[in-house]
CSV table of N, CA and C and ligand atoms in Angstrom, one decimal:
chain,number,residue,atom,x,y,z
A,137,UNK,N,5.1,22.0,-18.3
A,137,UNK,CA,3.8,21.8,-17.6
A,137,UNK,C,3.7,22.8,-16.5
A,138,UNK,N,2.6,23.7,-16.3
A,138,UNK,CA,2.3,24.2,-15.1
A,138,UNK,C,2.5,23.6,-13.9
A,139,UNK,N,2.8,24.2,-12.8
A,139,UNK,CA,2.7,23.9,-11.6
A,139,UNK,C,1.5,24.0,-11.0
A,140,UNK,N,0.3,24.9,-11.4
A,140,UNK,CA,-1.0,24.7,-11.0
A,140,UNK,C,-2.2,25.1,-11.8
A,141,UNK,N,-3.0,25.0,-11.7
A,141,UNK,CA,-3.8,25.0,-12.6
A,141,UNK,C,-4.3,26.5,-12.4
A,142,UNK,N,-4.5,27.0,-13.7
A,142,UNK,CA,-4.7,29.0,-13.4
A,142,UNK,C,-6.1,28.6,-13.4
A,143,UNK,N,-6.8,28.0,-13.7
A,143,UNK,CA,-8.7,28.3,-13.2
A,143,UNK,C,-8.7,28.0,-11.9
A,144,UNK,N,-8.4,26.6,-11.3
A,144,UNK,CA,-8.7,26.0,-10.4
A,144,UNK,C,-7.8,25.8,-9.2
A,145,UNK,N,-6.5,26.2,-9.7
A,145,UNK,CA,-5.6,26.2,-8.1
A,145,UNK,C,-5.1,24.8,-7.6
A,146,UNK,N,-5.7,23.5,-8.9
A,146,UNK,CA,-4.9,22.2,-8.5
A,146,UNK,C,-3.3,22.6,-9.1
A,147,UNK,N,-3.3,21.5,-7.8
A,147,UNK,CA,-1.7,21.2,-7.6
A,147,UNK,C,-1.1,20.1,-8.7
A,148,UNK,N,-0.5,20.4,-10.0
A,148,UNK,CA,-0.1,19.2,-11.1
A,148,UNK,C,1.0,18.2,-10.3
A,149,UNK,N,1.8,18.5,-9.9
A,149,UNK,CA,3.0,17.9,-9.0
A,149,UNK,C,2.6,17.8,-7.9
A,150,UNK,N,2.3,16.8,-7.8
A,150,UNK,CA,1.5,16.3,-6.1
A,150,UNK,C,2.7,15.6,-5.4
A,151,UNK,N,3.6,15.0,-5.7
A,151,UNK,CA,4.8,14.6,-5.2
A,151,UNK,C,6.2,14.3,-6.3
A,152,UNK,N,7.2,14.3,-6.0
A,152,UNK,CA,8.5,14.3,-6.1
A,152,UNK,C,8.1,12.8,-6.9
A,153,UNK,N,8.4,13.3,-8.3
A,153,UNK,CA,8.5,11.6,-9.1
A,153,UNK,C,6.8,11.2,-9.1
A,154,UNK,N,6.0,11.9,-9.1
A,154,UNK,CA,4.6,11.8,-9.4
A,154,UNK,C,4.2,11.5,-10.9
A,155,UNK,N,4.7,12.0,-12.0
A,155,UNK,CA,4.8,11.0,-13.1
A,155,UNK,C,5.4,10.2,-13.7
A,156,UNK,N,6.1,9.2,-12.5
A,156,UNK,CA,6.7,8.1,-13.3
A,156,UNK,C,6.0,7.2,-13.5
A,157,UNK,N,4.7,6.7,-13.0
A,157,UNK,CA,3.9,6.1,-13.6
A,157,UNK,C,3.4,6.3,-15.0
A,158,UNK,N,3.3,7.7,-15.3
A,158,UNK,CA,3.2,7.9,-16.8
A,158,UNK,C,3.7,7.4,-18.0
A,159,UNK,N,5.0,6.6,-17.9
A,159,UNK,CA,5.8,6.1,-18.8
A,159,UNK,C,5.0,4.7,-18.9
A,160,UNK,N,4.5,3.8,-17.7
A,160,UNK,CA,4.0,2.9,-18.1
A,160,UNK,C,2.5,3.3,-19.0
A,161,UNK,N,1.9,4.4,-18.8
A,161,UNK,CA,1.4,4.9,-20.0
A,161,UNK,C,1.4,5.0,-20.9
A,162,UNK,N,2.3,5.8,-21.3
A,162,UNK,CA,3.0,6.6,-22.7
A,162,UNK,C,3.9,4.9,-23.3
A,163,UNK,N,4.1,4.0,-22.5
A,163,UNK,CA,4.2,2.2,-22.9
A,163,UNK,C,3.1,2.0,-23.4
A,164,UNK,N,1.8,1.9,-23.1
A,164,UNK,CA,0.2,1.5,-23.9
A,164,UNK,C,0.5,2.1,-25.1
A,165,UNK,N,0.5,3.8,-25.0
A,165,UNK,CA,0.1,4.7,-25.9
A,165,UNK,C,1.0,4.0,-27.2
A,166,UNK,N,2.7,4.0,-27.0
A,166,UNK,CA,3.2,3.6,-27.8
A,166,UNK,C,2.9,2.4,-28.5
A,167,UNK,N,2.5,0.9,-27.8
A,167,UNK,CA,2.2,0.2,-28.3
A,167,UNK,C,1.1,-0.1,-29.2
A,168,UNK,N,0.5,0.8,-28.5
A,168,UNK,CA,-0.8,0.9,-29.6
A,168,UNK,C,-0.4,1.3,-31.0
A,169,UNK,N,0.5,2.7,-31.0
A,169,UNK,CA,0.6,3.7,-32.1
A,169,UNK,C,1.2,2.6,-32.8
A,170,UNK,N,2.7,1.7,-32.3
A,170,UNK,CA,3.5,1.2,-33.4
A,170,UNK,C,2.9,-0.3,-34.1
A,171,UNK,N,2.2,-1.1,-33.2
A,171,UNK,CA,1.2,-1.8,-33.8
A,171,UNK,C,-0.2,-1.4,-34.8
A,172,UNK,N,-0.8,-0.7,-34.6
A,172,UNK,CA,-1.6,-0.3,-35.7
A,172,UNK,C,-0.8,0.8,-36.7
A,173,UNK,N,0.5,1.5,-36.2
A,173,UNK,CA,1.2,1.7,-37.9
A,173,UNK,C,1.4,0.7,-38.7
A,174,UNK,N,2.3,-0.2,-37.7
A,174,UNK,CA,3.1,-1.5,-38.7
A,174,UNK,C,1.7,-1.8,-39.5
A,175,UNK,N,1.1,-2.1,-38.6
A,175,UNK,CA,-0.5,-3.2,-40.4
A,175,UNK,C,-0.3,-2.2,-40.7
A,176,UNK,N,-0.8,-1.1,-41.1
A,176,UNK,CA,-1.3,0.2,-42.1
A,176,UNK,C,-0.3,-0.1,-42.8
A,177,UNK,N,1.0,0.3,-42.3
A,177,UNK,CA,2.2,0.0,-43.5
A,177,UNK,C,2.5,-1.1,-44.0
A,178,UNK,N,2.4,-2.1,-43.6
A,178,UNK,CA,3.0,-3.5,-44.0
A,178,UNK,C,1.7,-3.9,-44.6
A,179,UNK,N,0.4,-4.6,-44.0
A,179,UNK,CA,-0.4,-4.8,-44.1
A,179,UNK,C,-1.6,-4.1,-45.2
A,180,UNK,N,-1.4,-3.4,-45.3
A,180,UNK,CA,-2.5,-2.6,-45.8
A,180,UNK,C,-2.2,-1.4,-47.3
A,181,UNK,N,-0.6,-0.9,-46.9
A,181,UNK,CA,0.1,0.1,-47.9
A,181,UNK,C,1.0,-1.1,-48.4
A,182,UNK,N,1.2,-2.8,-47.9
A,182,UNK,CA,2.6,-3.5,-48.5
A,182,UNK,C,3.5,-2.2,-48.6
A,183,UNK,N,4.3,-1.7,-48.1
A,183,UNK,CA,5.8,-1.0,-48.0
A,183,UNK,C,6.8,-2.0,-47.6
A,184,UNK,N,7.6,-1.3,-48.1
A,184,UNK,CA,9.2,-2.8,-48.2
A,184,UNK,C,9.7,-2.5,-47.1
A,185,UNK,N,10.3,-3.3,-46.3
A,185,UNK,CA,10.3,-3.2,-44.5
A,185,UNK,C,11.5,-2.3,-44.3
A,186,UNK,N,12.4,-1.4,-45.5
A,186,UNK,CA,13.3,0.1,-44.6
A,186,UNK,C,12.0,1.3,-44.5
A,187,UNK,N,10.7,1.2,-45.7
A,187,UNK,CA,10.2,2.1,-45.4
A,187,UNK,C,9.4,2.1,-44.5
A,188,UNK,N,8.9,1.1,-44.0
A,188,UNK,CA,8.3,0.4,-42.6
A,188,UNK,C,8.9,0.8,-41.5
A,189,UNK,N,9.9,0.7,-41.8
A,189,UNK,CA,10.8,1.3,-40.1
A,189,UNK,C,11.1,2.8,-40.5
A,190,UNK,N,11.6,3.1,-41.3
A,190,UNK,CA,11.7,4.9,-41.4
A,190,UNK,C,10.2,5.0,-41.2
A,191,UNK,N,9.1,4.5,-41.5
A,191,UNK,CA,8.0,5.0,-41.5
A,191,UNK,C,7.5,5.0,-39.7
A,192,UNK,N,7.8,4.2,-39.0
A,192,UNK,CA,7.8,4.2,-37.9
A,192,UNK,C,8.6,5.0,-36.9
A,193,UNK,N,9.8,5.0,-37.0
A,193,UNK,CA,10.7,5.6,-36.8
A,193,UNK,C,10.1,7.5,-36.5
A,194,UNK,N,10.2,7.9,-37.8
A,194,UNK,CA,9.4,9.0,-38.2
A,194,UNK,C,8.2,9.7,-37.5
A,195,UNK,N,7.2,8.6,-37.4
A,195,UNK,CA,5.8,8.9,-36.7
A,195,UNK,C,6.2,8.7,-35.1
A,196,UNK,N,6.9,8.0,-34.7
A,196,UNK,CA,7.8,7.9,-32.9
A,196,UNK,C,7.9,9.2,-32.5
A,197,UNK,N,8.8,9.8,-33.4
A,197,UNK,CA,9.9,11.5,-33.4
A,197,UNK,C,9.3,12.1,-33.7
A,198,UNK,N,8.1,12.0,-34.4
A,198,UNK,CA,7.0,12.9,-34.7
A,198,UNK,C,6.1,13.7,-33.5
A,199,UNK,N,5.2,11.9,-33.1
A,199,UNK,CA,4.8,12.1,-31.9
A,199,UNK,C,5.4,11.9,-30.3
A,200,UNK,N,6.1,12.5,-30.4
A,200,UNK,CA,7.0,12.0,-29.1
A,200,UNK,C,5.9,13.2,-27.9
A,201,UNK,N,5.9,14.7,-28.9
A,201,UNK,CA,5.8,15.8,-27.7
A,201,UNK,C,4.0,15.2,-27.3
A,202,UNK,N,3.4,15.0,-28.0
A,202,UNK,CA,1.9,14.3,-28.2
A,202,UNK,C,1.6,13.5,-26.9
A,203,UNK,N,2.4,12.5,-27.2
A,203,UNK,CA,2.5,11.0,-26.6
A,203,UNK,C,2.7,11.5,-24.8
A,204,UNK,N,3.7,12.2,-24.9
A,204,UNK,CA,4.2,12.9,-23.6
A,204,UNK,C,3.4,13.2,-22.8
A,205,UNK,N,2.6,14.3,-23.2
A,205,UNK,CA,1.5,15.2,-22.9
A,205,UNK,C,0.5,14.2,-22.2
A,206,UNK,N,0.2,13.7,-23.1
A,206,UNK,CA,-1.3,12.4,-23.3
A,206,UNK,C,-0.7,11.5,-22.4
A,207,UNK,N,0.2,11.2,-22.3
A,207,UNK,CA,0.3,10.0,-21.2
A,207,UNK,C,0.4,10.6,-19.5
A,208,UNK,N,1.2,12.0,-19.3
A,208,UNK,CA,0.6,12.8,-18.2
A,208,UNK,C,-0.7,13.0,-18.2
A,209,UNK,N,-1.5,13.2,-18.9
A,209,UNK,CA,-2.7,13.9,-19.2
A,209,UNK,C,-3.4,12.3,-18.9
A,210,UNK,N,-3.8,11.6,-19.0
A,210,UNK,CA,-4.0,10.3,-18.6
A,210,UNK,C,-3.9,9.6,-17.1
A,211,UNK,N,-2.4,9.9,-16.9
A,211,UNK,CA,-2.5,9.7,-15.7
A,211,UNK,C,-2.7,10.4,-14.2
A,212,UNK,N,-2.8,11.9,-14.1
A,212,UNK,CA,-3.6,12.6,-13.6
A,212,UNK,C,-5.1,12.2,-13.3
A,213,UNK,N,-5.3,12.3,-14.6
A,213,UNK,CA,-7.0,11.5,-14.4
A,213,UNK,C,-7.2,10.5,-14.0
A,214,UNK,N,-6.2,9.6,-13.6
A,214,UNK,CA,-6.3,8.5,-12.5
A,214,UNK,C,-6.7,8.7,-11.2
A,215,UNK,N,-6.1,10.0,-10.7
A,215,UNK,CA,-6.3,10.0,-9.5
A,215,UNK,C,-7.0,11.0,-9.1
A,216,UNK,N,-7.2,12.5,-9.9
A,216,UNK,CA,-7.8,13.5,-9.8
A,216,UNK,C,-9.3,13.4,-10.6
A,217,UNK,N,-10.6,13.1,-10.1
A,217,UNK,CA,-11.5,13.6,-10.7
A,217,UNK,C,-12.3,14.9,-11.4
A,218,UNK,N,-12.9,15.0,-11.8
A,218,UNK,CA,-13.2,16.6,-12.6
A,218,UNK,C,-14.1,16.5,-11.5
A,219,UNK,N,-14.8,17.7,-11.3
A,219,UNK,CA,-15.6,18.6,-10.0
A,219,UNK,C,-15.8,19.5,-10.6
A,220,UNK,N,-17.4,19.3,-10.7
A,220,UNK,CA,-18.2,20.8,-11.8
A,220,UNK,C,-18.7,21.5,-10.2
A,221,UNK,N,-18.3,21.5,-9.0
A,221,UNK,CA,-18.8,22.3,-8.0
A,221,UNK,C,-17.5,23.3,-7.8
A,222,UNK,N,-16.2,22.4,-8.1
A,222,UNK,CA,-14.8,23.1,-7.7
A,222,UNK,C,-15.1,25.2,-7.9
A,223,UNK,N,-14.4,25.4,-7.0
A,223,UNK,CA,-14.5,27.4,-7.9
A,223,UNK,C,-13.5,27.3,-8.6
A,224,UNK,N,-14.3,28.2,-10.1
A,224,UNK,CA,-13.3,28.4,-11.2
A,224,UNK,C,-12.6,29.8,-11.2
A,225,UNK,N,-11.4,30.4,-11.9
A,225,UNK,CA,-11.6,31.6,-12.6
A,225,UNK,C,-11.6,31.8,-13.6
A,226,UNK,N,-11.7,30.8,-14.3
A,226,UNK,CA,-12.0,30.7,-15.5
A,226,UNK,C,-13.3,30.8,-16.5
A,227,UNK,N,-13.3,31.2,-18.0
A,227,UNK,CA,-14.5,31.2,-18.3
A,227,UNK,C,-15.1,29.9,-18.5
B,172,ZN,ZN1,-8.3,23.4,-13.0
């Protein structure tokens, strides 16, 4: 992750241990992903419950780098609003 933002000059690490709230994020994000796999698989494809778990399993290690991202990416936007006045250098 950057340390600042190259258009805008925000600061991503605003303090020492600033995304450890993220994990209770990237906790929703998970719960969501492995509850709406399990029905799809179980529920909806009937798979026999090792391919249920390799199937789960799989899409976890899959999306791990995703999940990561999006749950920083999430919790930033808790505290940082977007500002169409801010100066950019960006296009
Ligand atoms: Zn920016």
């Amino acid at each position: 992750m950057n340390r600042q933002c190259p258009c805008c000059g925000e600061l991503f690490e605003k303090e020492p241990g600033y995304y450890t709230g993220a994990m209770y994020v990237s906790y929703a994000y998970y719960t969501a992903l492995i509850v709406g796999s399990f029905l799809l698989f179980e529920v909806i494809l009937t798979l026999d419950t090792y391919a249920v778990i390799g199937g789960l399993v799989g899409l976890i290690v899959l999306l791990t780098p995703v999940v990561f991202r999006l749950a920083r990416l999430t919790w930033i936007n808790f505290f940082i609003s977007f500002d169409p006045q801010k100066q950019t250098s960006c296009p």
